[in-house]
Coordinates of C-alpha atoms and ligand atoms in Angstrom, one line a residue:
X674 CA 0.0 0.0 0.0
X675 CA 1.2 3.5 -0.8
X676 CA 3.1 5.5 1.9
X677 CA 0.0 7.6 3.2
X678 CA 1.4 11.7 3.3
X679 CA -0.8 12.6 6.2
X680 CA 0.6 9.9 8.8
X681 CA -1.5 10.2 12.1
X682 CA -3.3 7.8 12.9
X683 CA -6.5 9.3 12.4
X684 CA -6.1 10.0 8.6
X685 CA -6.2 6.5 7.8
X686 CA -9.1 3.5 7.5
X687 CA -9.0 2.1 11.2
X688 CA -10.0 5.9 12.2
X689 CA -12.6 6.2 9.2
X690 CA -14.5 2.8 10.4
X691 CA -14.2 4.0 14.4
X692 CA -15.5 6.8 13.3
X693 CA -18.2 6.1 11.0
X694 CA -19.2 3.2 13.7
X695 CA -19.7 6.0 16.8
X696 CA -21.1 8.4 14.7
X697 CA -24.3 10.0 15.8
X698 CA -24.8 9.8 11.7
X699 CA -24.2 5.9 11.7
X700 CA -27.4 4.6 10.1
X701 CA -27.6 7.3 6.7
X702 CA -23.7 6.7 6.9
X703 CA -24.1 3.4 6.1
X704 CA -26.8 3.5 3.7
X705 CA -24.5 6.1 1.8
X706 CA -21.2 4.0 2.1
X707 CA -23.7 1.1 0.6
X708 CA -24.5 3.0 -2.1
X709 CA -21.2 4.3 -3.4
X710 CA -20.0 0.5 -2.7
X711 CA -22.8 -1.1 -5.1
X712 CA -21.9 1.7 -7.6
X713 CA -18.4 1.0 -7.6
X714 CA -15.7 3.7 -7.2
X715 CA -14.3 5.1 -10.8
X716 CA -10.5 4.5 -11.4
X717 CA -9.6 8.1 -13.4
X718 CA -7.1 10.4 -14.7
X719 CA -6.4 13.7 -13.0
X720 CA -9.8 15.3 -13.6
X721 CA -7.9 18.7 -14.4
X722 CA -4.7 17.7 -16.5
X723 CA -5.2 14.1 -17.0
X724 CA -1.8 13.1 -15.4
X725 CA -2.5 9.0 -13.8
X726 CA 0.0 9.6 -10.7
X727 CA -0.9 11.1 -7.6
X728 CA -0.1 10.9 -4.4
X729 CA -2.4 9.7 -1.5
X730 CA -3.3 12.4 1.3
X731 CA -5.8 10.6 3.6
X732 CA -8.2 7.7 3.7
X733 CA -11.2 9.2 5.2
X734 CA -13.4 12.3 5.2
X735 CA -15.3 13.8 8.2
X736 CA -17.9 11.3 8.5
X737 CA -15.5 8.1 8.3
X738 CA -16.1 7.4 4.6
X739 CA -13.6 5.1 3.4
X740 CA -12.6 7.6 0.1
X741 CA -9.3 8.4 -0.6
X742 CA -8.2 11.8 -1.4
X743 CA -4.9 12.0 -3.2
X744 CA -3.1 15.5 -5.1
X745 CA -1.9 14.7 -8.5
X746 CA 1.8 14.4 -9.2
X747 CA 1.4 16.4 -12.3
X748 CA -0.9 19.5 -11.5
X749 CA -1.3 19.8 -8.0
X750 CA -5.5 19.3 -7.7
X751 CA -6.3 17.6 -4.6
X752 CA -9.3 15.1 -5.4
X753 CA -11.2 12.0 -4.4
X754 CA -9.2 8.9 -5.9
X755 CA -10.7 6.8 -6.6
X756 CA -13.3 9.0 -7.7
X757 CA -17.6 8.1 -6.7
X758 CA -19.7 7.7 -10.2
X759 CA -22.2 10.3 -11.4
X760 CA -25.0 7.9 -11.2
X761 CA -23.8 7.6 -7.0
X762 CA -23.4 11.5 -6.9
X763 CA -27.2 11.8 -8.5
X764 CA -28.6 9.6 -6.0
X765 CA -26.8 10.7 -3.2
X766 CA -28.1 14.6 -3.5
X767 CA -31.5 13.5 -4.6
X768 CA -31.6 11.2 -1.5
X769 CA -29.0 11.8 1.2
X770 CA -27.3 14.9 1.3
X771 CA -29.3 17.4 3.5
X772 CA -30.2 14.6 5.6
X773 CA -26.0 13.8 6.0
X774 CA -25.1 17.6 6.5
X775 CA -28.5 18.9 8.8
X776 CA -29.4 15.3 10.2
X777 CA -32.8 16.8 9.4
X778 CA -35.4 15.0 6.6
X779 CA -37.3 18.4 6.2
X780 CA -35.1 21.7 5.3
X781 CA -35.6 25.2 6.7
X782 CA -35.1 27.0 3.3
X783 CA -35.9 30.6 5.6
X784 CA -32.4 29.6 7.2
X785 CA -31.0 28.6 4.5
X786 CA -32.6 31.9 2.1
X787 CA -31.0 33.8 5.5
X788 CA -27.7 32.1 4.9
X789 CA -27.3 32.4 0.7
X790 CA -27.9 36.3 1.4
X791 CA -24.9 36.4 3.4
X792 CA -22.9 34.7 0.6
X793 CA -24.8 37.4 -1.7
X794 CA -23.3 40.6 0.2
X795 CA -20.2 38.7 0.0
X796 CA -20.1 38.0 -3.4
X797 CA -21.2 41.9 -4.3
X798 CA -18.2 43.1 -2.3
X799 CA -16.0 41.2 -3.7
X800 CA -17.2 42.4 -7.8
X801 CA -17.2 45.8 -6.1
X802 CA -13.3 45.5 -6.1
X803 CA -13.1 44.0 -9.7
X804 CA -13.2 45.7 -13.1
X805 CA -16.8 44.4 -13.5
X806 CA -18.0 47.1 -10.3
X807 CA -18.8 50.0 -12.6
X808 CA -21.3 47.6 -15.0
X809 CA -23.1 45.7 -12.6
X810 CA -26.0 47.5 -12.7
X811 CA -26.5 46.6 -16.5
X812 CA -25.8 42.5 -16.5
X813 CA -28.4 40.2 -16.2
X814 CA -27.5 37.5 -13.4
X815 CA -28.4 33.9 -14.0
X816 CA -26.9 31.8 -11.1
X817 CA -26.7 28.0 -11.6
X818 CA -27.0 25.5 -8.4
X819 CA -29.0 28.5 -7.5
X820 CA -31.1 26.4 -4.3
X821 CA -34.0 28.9 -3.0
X822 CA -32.4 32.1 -4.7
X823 CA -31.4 33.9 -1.4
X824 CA -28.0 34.9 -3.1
X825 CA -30.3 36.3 -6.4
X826 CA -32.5 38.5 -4.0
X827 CA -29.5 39.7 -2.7
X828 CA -28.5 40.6 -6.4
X829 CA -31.8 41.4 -7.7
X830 CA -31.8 45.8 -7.1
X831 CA -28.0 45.8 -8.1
X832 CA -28.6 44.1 -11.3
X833 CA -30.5 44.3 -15.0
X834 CA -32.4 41.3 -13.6
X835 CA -31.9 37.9 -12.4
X836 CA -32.7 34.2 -12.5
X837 CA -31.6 31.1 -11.6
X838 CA -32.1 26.8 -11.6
X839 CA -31.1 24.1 -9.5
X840 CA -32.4 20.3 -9.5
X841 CA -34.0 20.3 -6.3
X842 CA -37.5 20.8 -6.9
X843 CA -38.5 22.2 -3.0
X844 CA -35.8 24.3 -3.0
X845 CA -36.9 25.9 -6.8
X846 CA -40.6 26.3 -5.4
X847 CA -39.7 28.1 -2.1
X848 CA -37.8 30.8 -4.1
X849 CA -40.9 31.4 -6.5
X850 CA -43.4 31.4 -4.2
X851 CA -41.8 33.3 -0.9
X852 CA -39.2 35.4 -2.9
X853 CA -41.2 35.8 -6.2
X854 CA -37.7 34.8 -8.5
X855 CA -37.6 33.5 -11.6
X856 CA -36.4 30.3 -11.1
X857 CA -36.7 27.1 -13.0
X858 CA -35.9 23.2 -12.3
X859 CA -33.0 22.4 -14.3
X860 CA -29.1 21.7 -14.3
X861 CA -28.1 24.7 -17.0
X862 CA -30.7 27.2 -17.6
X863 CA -33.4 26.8 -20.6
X864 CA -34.1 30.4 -21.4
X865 CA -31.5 33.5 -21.3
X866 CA -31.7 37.0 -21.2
X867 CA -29.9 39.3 -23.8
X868 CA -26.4 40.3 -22.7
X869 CA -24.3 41.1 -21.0
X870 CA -24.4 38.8 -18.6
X871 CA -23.1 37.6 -15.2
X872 CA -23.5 33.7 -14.7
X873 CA -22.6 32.3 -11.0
X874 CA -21.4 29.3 -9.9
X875 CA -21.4 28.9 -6.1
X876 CA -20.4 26.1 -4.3
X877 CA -21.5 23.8 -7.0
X878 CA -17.9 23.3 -9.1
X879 CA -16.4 20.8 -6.3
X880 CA -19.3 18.9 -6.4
X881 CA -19.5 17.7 -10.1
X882 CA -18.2 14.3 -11.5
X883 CA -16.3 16.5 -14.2
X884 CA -15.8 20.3 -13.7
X885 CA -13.8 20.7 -16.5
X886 CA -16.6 19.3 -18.8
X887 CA -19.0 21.2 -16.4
X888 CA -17.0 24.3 -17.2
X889 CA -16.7 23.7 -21.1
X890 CA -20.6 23.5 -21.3
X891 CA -20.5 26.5 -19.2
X892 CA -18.7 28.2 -21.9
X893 CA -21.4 26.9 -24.6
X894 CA -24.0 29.6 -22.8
X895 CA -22.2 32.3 -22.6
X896 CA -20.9 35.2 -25.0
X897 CA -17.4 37.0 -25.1
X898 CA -19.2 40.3 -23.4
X899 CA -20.6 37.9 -20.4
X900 CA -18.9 36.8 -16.9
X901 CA -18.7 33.5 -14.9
X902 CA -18.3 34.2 -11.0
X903 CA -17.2 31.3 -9.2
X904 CA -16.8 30.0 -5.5
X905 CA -15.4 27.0 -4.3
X906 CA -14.2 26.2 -0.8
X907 CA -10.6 27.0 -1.2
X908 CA -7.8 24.3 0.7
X909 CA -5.6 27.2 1.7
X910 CA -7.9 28.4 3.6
X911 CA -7.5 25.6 6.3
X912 CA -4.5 27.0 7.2
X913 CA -5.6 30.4 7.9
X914 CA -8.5 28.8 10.0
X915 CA -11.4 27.6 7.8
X916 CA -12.5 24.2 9.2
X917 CA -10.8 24.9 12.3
X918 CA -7.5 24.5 10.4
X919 CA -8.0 20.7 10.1
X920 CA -8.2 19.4 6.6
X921 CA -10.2 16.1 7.9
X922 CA -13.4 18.2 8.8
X923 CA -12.5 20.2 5.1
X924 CA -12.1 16.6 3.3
X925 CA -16.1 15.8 2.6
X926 CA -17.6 12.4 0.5
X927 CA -19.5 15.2 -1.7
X928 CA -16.2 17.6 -2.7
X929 CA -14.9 16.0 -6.1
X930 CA -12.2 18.0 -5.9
X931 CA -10.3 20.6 -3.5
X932 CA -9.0 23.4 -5.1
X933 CA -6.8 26.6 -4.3
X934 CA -5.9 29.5 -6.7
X935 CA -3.7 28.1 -8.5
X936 CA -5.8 25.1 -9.4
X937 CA -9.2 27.1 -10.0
X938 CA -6.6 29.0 -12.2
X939 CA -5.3 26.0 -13.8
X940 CA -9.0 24.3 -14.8
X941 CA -10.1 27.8 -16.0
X942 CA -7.2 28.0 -18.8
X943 CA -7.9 24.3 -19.6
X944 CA -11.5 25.6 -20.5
X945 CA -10.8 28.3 -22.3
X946 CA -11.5 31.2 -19.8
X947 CA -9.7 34.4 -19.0
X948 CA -8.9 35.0 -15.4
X949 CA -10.0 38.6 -14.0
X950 CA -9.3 38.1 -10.5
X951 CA -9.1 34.8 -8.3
X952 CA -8.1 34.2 -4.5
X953 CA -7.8 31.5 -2.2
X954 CA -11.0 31.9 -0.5
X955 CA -11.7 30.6 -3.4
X956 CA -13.6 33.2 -5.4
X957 CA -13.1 34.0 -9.1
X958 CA -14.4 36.3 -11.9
X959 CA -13.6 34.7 -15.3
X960 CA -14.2 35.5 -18.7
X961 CA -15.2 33.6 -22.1
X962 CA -11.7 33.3 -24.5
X963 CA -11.9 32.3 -28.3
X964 CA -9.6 29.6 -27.7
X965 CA -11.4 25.9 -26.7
X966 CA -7.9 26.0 -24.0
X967 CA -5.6 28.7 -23.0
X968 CA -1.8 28.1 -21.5
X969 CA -1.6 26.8 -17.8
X970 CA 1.1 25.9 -15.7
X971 CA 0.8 24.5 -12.0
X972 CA 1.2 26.5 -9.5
X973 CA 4.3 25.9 -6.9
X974 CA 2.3 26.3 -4.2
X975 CA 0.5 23.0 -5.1
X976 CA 2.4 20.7 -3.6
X977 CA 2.3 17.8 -1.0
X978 CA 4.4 20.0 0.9
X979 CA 1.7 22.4 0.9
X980 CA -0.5 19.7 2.4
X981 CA 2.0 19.1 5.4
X982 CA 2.0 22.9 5.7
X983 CA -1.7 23.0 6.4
X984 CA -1.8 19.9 8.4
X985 CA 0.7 21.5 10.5
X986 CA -1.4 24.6 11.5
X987 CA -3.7 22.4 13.4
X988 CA -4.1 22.8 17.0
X989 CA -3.4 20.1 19.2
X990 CA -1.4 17.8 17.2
Ligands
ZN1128 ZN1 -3.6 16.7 -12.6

C-alpha cells in the first residue's frame, strides 16, 4: 500500500470505520457508504490535467467514509481517488445529502434563504473591487445551483435582472413562491436574457463528476461580453482557520475535488476562460476566451508539501 502523506493515525481507515461506527450519523452513513459501494468507485485520470500519478493524502473524510483523497503528481489538484460515479453523486443529492449535513429529513429553506444572502453581500463586495463594479447594474445574473435564490434576492436591485435553476424541486418552489424569483428546475438554464451577462457558480464546481466538462458546457451559454463568477471552498484556507485548520473536517464524500488558486486558475485555462481576478478563498471572476484552451502551468504552491504545511497549523497535534 502507498506511503500515506498525512501519517497520524486518524487520517487513515482504522480511524474512518471508528469513526463512521460511533457516529451520531451511523445509520444514513451506512446507507450512503452502501451505495457508493454497489456503484463502484471510478478508477480516473487527474480530472484537471489528466496526469495518472498522484499521491495519496488521507483515507477518510469527516464522517468516516472510506474515500481516498490524493493530489496529482502532475498539476497539484487535490481530489477524491478513486473517484464516486455520477449515477452515486445523483442519487446521493437527490436522497441523502441534507439529511447527512443537517441530520434533518425536512429543510428550513428561511435559514437557508438567511444564509445564501450572506454569501450574496459577499459575493457583491467582492465584484465591487473588480473591473466588473462600474457595470453591474446593467448584467443580467443567472446563477446556476442556485437552491431557493437567497444569493439572487440579494442581487436582484443591483442588477438588470436575475434568475436562476437548480435540481431540487422544493428548493426551486420556495424561491418562486416566498421570494417571487424567476427560477426554473434544471441543471443549466433553458431560457436567457440578452447580454451582458453575469453567470454564477457557487459552491457547485467541487461537487460535479467532471468540472472541467462542467466548465466547457459553461462556456457553450455564454458570450465573449458575459462573466462567470465562481466560488469554491478554497484548501488554503485551512490554514488560515477555515475548518478549524483541520483538513479532515475540510475533506467531505460530496467535494470532487479541492482546489486553491492556483488550481481554480489551472481548470479555467484548460477551459478556455480568461482569469479577471481569483483568490484562495476561493472566489473568481472569469471570462469567455476564443480559444477551446488557454496556456496553464501548476502553480508551486501545489504541492504535498503544501499539504504538510496546512496539516501542520492544526491545534493540538
Ligand atoms: Zn492533474
Amino acid at each position: 500500500m502507498a506511503q500515506r502523506l498525512l501519517r497520524q493515525f486518524r487520517y487513515g481507515r482504522t480511524f474512518a470505520f471508528l469513526r463512521r461506527l460511533t457516529s451520531s450519523r451511523s445509520k444514513i452513513i451506512r446507507a450512503v457508504r452502501k451505495l457508493y459501494r454497489d456503484y463502484g468507485l471510478e478508477n480516473r485520470p487527474c480530472v484537471l490535467c489528466g496526469g495518472r500519478e498522484f499521491t495519496l493524502i488521507c483515507e477518510g473524510d469527516r464522517y468516516g467514509f472510506d474515500l481516498d483523497k490524493q493530489i496529482c503528481d502532475h498539476c497539484g489538484l487535490v481530489q477524491t481517488s478513486p473517484a464516486v460515479k455520477k449515477d452515486f453523486l445523483d442519487v446521493f443529492y437527490r436522497d441523502h445529502y441534507r439529511r447527512l449535513y443537517t441530520k434533518r429529513n425536512d429543510v428550513d429553506h428561511a435559514r437557508l434563504v438567511h444564509e445564501q444572502r450572506q454569501k450574496g453581500e459577499r459575493f457583491l463586495a467582492y465584484l465591487e473591487t473588480t473591473s466588473v463594479a462600474a457595470s453591474l447594474k446593467d448584467l443580467a445574473v443567472i446563477e446556476m445551483g442556485c437552491s431557493s435564490g437567497g444569493i439572487l434576492d440579494e442581487f436582484r436591485t443591483r442588477c438588470r435582472s436575475v434568475q436562476g435553476c437548480d435540481l431540487d424541486i422544493e428548493a426551486i418552489r420556495y424561491g418562486k413562491e416566498q421570494l417571487e424569483l424567476d427560477l426554473e428546475v434544471a441543471e443549466f438554464p433553458t431560457h436567457l436574457p440578452d447580454g451582458p451577462r453575469l453567470f454564477i457558480l457557487s459552491h457547485v464546481l467541487e461537487h460535479t463528476h467532471d468540472p472541467l466538462a462542467s466548465m466547457k458546457q459553461i462556456k457553450t451559454l455564454m458570450a465573449a461580453e458575459d462573466y462567470l463568477f465562481i466560488e469554491v471552498p478554497g484548501i488554503n484556507m485551512v490554514a488560515e482557520g477555515d475548518y478549524k485548520h483541520d483538513l479532515k473536517s475540510y475533506f467531505h464524500l460530496a467535494h470532487v475535488c479541492d482546489f486553491s488558486e492556483g488550481t481554480l486558475r489551472a481548470l479555467a485555462a484548460r477551459a478556455g476562460y480568461e482569469v479577471i481576478s481569483c483568490n484562495e478563498t476561493v472566489t473568481a471572476l472569469l471570462r469567455p476566451s476564443s480559444e477551446a484552451e488557454l496556456p496553464w502551468q501548476r502553480s508551486e504552491k501545489d504541492t504535498p508539501e503544501n499539504i504538510l504545511r496546512i496539516d501542520a497549523t492544526r491545534k493540538g497535534r
